[in-house]
mmCIF file of C-alpha atoms in Angstrom:
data_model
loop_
_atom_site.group_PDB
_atom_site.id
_atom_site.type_symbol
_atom_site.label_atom_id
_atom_site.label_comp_id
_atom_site.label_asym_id
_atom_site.label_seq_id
_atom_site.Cartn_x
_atom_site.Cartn_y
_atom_site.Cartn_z
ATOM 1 C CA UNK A 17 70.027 88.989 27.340
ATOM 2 C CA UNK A 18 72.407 87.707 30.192
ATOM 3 C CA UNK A 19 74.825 90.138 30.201
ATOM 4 C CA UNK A 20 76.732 92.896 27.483
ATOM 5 C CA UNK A 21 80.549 93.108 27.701
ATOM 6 C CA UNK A 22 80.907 97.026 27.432
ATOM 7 C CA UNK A 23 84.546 97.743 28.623
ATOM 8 C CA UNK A 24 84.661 98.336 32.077
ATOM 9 C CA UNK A 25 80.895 98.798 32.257
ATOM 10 C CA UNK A 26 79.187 95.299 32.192
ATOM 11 C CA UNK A 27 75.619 95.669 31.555
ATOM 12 C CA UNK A 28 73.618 92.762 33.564
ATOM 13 C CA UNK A 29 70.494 90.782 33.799
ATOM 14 C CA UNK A 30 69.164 90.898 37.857
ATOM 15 C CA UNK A 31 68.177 87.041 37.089
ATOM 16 C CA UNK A 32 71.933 86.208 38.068
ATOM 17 C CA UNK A 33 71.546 87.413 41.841
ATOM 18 C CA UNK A 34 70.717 84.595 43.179
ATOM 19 C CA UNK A 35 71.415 85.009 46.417
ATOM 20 C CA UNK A 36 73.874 82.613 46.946
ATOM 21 C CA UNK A 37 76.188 84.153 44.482
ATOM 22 C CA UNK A 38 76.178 80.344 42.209
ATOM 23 C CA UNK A 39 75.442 82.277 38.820
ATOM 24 C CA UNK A 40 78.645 84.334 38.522
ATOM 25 C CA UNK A 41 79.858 82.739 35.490
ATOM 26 C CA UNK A 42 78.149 85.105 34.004
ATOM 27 C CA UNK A 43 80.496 87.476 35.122
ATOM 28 C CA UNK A 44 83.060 85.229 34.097
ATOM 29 C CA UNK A 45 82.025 85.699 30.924
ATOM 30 C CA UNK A 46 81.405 88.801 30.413
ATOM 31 C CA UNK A 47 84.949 89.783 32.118
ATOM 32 C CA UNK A 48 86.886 87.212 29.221
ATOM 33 C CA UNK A 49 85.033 89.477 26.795
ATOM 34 C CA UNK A 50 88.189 92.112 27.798
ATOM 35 C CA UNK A 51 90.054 89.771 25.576
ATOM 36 C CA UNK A 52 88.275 87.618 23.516
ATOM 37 C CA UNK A 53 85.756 89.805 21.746
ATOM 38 C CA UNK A 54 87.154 92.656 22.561
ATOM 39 C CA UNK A 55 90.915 93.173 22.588
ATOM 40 C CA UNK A 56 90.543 90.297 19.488
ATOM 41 C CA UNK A 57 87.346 90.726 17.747
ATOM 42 C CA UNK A 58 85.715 88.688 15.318
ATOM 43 C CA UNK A 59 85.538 90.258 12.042
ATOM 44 C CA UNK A 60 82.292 89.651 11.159
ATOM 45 C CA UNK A 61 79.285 87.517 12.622
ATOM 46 C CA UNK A 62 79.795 84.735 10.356
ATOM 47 C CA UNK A 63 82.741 84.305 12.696
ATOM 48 C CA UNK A 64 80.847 85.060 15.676
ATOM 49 C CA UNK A 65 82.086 81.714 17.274
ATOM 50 C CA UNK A 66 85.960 83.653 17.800
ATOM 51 C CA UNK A 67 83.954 85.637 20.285
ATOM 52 C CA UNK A 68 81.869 83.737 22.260
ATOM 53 C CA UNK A 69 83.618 80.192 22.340
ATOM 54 C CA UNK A 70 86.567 81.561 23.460
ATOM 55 C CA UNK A 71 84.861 83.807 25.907
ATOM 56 C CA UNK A 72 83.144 80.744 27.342
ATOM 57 C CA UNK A 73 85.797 78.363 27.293
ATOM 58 C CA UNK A 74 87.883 81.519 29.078
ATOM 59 C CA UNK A 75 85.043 81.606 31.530
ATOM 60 C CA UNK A 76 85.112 77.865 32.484
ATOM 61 C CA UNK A 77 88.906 78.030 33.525
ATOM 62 C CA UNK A 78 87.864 81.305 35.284
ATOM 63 C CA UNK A 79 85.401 79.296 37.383
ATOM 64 C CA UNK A 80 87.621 76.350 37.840
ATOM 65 C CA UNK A 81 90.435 78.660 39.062
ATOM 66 C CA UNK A 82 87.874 79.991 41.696
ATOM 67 C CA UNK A 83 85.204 76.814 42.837
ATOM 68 C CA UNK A 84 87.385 74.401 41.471
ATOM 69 C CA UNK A 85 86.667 71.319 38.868
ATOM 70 C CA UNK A 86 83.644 70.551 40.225
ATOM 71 C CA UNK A 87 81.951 73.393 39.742
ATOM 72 C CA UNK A 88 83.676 73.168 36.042
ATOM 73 C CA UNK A 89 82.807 69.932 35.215
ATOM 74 C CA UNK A 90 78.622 70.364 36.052
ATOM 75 C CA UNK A 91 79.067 74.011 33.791
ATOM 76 C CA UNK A 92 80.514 71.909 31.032
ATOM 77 C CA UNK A 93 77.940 68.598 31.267
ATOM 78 C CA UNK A 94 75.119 71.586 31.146
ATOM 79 C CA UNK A 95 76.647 73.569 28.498
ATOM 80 C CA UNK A 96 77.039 70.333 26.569
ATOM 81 C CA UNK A 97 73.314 69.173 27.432
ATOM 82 C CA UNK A 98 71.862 73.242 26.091
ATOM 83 C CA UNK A 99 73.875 72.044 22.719
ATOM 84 C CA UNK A 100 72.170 68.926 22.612
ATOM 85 C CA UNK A 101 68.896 70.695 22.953
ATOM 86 C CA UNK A 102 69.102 73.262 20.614
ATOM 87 C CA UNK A 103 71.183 71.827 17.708
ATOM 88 C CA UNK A 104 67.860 69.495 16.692
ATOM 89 C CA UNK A 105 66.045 72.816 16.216
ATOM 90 C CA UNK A 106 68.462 74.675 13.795
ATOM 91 C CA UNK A 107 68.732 73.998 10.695
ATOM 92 C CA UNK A 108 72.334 72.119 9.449
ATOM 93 C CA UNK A 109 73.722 75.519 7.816
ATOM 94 C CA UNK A 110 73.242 76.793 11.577
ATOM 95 C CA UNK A 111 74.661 73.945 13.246
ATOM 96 C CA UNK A 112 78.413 75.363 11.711
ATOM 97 C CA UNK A 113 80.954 77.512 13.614
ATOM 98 C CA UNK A 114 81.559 79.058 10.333
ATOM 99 C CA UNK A 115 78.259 80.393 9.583
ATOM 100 C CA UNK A 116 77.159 81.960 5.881
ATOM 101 C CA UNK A 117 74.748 85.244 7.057
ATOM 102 C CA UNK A 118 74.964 86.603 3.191
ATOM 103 C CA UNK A 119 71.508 88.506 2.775
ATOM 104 C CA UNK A 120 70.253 87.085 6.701
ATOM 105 C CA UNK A 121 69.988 88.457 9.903
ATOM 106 C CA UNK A 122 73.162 88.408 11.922
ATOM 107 C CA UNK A 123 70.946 87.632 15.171
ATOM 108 C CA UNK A 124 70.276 84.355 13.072
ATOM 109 C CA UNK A 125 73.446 83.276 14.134
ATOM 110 C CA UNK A 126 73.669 83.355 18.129
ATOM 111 C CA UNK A 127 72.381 80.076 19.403
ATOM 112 C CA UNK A 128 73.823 77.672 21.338
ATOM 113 C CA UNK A 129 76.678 77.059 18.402
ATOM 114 C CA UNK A 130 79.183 79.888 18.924
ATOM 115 C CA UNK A 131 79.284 79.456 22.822
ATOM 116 C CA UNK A 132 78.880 75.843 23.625
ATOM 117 C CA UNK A 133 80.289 74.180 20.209
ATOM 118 C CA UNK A 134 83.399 76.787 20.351
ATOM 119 C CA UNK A 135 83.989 76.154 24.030
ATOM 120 C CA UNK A 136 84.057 72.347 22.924
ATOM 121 C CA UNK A 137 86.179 72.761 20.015
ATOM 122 C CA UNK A 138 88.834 74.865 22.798
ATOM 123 C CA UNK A 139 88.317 72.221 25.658
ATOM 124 C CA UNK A 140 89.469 69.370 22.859
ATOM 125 C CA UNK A 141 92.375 71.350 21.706
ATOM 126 C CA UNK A 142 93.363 71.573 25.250
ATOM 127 C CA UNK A 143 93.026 67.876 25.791
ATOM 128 C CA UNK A 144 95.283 67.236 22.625
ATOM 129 C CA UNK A 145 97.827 69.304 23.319
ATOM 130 C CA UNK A 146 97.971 69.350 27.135
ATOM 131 C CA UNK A 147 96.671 72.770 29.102
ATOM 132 C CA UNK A 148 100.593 73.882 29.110
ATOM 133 C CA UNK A 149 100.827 74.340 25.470
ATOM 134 C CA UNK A 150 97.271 75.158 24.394
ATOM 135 C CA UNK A 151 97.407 78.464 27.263
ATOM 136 C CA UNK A 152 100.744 79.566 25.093
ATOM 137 C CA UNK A 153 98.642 79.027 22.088
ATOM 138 C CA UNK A 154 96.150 81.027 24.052
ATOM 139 C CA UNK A 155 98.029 83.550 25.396
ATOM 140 C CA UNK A 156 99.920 84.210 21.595
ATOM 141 C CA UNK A 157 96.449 84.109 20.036
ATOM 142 C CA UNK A 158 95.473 87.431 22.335
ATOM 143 C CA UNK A 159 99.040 89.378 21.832
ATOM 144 C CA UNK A 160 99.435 89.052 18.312
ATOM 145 C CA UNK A 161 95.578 89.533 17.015
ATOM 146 C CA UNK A 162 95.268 92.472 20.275
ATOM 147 C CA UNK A 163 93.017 95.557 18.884
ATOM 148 C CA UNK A 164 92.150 93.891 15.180
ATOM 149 C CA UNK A 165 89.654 92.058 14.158
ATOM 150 C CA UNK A 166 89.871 88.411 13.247
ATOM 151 C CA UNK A 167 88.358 85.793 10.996
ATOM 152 C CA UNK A 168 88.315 81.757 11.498
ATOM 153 C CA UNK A 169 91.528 81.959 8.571
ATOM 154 C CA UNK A 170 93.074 84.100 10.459
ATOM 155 C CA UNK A 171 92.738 81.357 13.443
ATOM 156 C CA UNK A 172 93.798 78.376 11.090
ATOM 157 C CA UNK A 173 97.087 80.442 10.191
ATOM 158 C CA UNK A 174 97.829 80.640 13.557
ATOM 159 C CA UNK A 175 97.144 77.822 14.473
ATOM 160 C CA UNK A 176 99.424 75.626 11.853
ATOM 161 C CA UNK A 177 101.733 77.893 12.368
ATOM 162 C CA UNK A 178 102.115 76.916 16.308
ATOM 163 C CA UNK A 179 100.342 73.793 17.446
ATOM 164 C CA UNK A 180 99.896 71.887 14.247
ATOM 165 C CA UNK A 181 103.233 72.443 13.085
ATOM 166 C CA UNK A 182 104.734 71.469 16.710
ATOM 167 C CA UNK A 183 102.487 68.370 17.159
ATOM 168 C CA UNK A 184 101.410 67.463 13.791
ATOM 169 C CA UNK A 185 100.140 64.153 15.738
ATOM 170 C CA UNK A 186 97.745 65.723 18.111
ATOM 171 C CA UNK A 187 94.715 67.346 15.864
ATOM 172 C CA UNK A 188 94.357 66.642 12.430
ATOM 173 C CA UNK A 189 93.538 69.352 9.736
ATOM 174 C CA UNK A 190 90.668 66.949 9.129
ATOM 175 C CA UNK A 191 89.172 67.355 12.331
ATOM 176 C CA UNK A 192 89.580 70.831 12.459
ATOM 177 C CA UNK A 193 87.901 70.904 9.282
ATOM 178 C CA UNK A 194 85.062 68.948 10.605
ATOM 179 C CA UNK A 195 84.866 71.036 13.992
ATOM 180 C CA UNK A 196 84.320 74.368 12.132
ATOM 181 C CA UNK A 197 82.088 73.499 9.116
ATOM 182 C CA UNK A 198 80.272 70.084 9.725
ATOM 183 C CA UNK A 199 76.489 70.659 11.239
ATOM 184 C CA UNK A 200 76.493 68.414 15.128
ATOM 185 C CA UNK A 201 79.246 67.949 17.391
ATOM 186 C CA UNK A 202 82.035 65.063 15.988
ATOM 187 C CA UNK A 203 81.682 61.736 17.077
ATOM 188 C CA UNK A 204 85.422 61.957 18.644
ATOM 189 C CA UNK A 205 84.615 65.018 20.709
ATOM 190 C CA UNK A 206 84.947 63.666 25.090
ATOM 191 C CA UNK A 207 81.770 64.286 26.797
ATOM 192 C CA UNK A 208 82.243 66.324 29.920
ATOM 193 C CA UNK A 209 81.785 64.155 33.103
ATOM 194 C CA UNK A 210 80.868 65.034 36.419
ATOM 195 C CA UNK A 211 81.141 62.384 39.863
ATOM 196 C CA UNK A 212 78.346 65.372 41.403
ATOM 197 C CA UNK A 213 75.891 64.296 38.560
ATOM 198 C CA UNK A 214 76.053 60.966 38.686
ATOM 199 C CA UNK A 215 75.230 60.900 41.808
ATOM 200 C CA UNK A 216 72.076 63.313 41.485
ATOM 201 C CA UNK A 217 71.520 60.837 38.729
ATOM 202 C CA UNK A 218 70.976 58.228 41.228
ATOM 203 C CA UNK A 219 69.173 60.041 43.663
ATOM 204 C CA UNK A 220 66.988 60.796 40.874
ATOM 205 C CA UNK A 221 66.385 57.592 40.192
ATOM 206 C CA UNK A 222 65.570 56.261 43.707
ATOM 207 C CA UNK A 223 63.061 58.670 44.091
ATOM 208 C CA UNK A 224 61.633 57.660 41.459
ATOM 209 C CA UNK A 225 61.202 54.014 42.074
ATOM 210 C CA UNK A 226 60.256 54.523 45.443
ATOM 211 C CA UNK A 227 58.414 57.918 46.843
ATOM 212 C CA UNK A 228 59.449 56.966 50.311
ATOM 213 C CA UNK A 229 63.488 58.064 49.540
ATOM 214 C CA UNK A 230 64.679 61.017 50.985
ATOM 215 C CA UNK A 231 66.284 63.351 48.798
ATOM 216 C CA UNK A 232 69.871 64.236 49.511
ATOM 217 C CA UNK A 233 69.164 67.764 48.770
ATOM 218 C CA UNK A 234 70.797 69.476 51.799
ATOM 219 C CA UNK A 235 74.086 70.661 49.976
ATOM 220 C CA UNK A 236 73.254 70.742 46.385
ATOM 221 C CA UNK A 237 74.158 73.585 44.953
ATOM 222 C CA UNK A 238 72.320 75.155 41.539
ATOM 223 C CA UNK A 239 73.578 72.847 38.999
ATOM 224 C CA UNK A 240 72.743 70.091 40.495
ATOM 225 C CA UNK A 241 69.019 71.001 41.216
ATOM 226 C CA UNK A 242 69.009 72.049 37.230
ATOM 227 C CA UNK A 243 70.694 68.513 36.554
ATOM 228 C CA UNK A 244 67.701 66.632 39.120
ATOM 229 C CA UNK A 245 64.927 68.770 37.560
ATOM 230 C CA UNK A 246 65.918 68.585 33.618
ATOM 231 C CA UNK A 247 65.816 64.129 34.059
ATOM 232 C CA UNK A 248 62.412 63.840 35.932
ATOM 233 C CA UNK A 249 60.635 62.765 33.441
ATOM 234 C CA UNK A 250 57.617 65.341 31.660
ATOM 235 C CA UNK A 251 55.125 63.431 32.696
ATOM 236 C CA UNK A 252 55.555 63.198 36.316
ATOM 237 C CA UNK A 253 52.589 62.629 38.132
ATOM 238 C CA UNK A 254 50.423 65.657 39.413
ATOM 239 C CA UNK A 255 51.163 64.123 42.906
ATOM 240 C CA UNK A 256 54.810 64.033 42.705
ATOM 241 C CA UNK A 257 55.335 67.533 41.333
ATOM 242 C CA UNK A 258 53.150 68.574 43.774
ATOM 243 C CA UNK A 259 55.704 66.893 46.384
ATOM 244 C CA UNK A 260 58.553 68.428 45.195
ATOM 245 C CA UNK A 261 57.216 72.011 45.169
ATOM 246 C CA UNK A 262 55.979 71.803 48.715
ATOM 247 C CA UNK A 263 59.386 70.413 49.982
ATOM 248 C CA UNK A 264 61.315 72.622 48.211
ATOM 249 C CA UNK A 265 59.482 75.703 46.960
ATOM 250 C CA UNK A 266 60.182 75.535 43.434
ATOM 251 C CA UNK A 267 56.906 77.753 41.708
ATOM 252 C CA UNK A 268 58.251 80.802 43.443
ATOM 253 C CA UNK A 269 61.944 80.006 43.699
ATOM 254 C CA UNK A 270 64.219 82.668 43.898
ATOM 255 C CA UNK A 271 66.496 81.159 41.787
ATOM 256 C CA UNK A 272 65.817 82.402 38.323
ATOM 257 C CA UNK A 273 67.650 78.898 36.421
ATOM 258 C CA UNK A 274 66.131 76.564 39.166
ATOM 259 C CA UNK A 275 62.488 78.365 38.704
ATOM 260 C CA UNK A 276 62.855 78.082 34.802
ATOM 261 C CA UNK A 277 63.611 74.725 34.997
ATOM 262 C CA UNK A 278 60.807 73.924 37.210
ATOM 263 C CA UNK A 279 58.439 75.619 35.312
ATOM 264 C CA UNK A 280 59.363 73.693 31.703
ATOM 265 C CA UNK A 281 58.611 70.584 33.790
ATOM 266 C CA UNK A 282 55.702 72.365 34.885
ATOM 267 C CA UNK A 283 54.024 72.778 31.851
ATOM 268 C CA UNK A 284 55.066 69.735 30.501
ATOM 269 C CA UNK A 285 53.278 67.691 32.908
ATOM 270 C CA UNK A 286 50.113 70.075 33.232
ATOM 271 C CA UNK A 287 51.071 70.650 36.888
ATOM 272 C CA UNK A 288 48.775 73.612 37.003
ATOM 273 C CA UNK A 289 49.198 74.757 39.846
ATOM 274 C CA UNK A 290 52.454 76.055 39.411
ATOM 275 C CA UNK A 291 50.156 78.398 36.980
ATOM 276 C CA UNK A 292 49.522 81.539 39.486
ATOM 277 C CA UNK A 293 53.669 81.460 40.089
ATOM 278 C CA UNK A 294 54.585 81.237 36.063
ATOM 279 C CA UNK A 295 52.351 84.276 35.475
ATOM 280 C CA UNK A 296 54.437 86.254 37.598
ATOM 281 C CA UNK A 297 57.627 85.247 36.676
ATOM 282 C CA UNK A 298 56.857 86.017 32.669
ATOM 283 C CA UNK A 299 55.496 89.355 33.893
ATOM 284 C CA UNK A 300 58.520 89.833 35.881
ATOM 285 C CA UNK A 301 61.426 88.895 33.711
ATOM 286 C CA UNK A 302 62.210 89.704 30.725
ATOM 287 C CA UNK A 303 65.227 87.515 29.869
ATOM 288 C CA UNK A 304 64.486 85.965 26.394
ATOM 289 C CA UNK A 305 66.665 82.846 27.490
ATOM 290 C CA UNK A 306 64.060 82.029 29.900
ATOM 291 C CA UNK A 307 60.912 83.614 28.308
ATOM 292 C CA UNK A 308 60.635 82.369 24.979
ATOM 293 C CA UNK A 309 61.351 78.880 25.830
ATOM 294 C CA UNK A 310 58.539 78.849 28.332
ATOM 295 C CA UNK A 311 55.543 80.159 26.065
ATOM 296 C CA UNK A 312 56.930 77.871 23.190
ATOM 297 C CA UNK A 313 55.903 74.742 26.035
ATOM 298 C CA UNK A 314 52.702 76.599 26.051
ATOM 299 C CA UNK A 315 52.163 77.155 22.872
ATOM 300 C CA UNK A 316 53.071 73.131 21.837
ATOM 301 C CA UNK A 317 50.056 72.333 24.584
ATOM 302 C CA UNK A 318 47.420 74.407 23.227
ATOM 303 C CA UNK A 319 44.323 74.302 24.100
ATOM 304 C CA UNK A 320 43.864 76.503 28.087
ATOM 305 C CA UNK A 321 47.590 76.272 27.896
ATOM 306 C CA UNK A 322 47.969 78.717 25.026
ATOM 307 C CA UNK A 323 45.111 80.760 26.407
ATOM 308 C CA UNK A 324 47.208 81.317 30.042
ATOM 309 C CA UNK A 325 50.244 82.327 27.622
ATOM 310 C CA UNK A 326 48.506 84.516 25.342
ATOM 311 C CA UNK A 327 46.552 86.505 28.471
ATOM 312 C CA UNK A 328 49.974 86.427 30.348
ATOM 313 C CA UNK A 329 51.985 87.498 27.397
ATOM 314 C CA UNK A 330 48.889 90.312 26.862
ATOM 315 C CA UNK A 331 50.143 91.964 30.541
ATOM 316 C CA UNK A 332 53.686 91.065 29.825
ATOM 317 C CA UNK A 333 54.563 91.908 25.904
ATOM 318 C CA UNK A 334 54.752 96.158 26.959
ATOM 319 C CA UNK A 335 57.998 94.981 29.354
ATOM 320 C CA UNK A 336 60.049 92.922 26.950
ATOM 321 C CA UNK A 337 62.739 93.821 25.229
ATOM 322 C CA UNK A 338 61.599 94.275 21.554
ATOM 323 C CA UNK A 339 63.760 91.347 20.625
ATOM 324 C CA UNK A 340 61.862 89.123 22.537
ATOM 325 C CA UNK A 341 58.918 90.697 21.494
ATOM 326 C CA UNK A 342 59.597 89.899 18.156
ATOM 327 C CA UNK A 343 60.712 86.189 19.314
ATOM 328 C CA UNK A 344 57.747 85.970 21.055
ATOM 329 C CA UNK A 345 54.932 87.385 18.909
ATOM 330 C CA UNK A 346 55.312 84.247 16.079
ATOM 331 C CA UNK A 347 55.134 81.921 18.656
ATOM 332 C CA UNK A 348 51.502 83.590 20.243
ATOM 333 C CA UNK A 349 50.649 84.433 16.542
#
């Protein structure tokens, strides 16, 4: 995993030193966890959500207050875009804030959901009611619930007792409703938008059309190399990935997000020769958000692909965590 909130101990993953210190939300988030998660706790995982989208909308206005909207903005477009990813994967009883675990494992219930759909639920509140009155709703929600647990009721109450009540206009019950126990993400929800990636956009885009464009790479930070690498498209000529990698050292990248990115495009276009690099990087890390993806490409390509995976994971399995093990395992058969 990324991190663990322990109180005043935060447990975390060596793929977020960077270097360049551009992965610290994830101390962001594990900090919010003082509050949301832990000084207000979710009763019990079907309301797993209370935790995690608060902690990650918490997070976002933590790194707006120190990089600025920017930085925000791109964190919110990529949350948004890891939602989009995963929610065509889960089933639509899994797609719910409000999850039913009766007689399933609890684990079955932290995707993509809890952080990114919560955050998005929080970010439209905001927008209804205007940041002013959504941080008292914020700040009440943390005081009065402060060493108990709490359930999405226990949320609603509070929440028609404050902001619906004072701005019956704003948020309907209806779309509260459909926020916590449709499957997807409403229609009405705003899209995130950042000015940083449509311009990457473009670049992306000239470059494509024409090999002779320079890239304007010189001040991008992380998120915008993720943004640039997650539209090329998969099957990007063996020449051009091979362009890329020498200009900018992606098999090998330091960056643990940039090289996982790279290496999904990788395998998707049967650049091979980013093979030697993605050996060591599944033998080196052990974070399931970057492992398990990366033998599922391999496994979907079959054929030498799955035989590199399954001799890689052979080396690898004795270092992983046994829940990625047992992520992983299915996947190799």
């Amino acid at each position: 995993f990324g991190g663990m909130e322990n109180p005043r101990l935060t447990f975390l993953t060596p793929t977020v030193i960077a270097g360049d210190r551009s992965l610290v939300s994830l101390i962001a988030h594990e900090l919010a966890h003082s509050w949301s998660g832990n000084l207000v706790t979710n009763s019990d995982w079907n309301h797993f959500w209370l935790n995690e989208g608060f902690t990650s909308y918490v997070e976002n206005r933590l790194v707006e207050a120190l990089f600025g909207s920017r930085q925000a903005d791109m964190e919110r477009v990529l949350s948004e875009r890891s939602l989009a990813l995963e929610l065509p994967e889960l089933a639509p009883a899994d797609q719910l804030l409000v999850l039913d675990l009766a007689d399933r494992d609890p684990d079955d219930g932290m995707n993509a959901v809890a952080y990114d759909k919560g955050h998005w639920l929080l970010r439209t509140m905001e927008q209804r009611y205007g940041r002013p009155a959504f941080d008292t709703f914020l700040r009440g929600w943390f005081d009065r619930g402060a060493f108990a647990s709490a359930s999405t009721e226990d949320f609603l109450q509070y929440w028609r007792q404050t902001l619906l009540r004072e701005r019956p206009d704003r948020f309907s019950e209806a779309e509260m409703q459909q926020w916590l126990h449709q499957p997807g993400v409403p229609a009405h929800a705003q899209s995130a938008q950042s000015a940083a990636f449509d311009a990457v956009d473009a670049a992306r885009a000239a470059w494509l059309q024409d090999p002779t464009t320079t890239l304007p790479t010189g001040d991008w930070s992380t998120h915008e190399w993720l943004r640039f690498l997650d539209g090329l498209p998969d099957d990007l000529p063996n020449a051009r990935m091979a362009e890329l990698d020498q200009a900018f050292g992606l098999s090998g990248h330091g960056n643990a997000e940039i090289a996982f990115q790279w290496y999904v495009k990788a395998i998707r276009s049967g650049y091979v020769a980013a093979r030697p690099s993605l050996a060591d990087f599944l033998q080196r890390i052990g974070r399931r958000k970057f492992v398990l993806p990366l033998y599922q490409e391999l496994a979907k390509r079959g054929g030498d692909d799955l035989v590199f995976a399954r001799s890689t994971y052979a080396t690898a399995r004795a270092h992983y965590h046994p829940i990625t093990r047992s992520s992983v395992d299915p996947v190799l058969n």
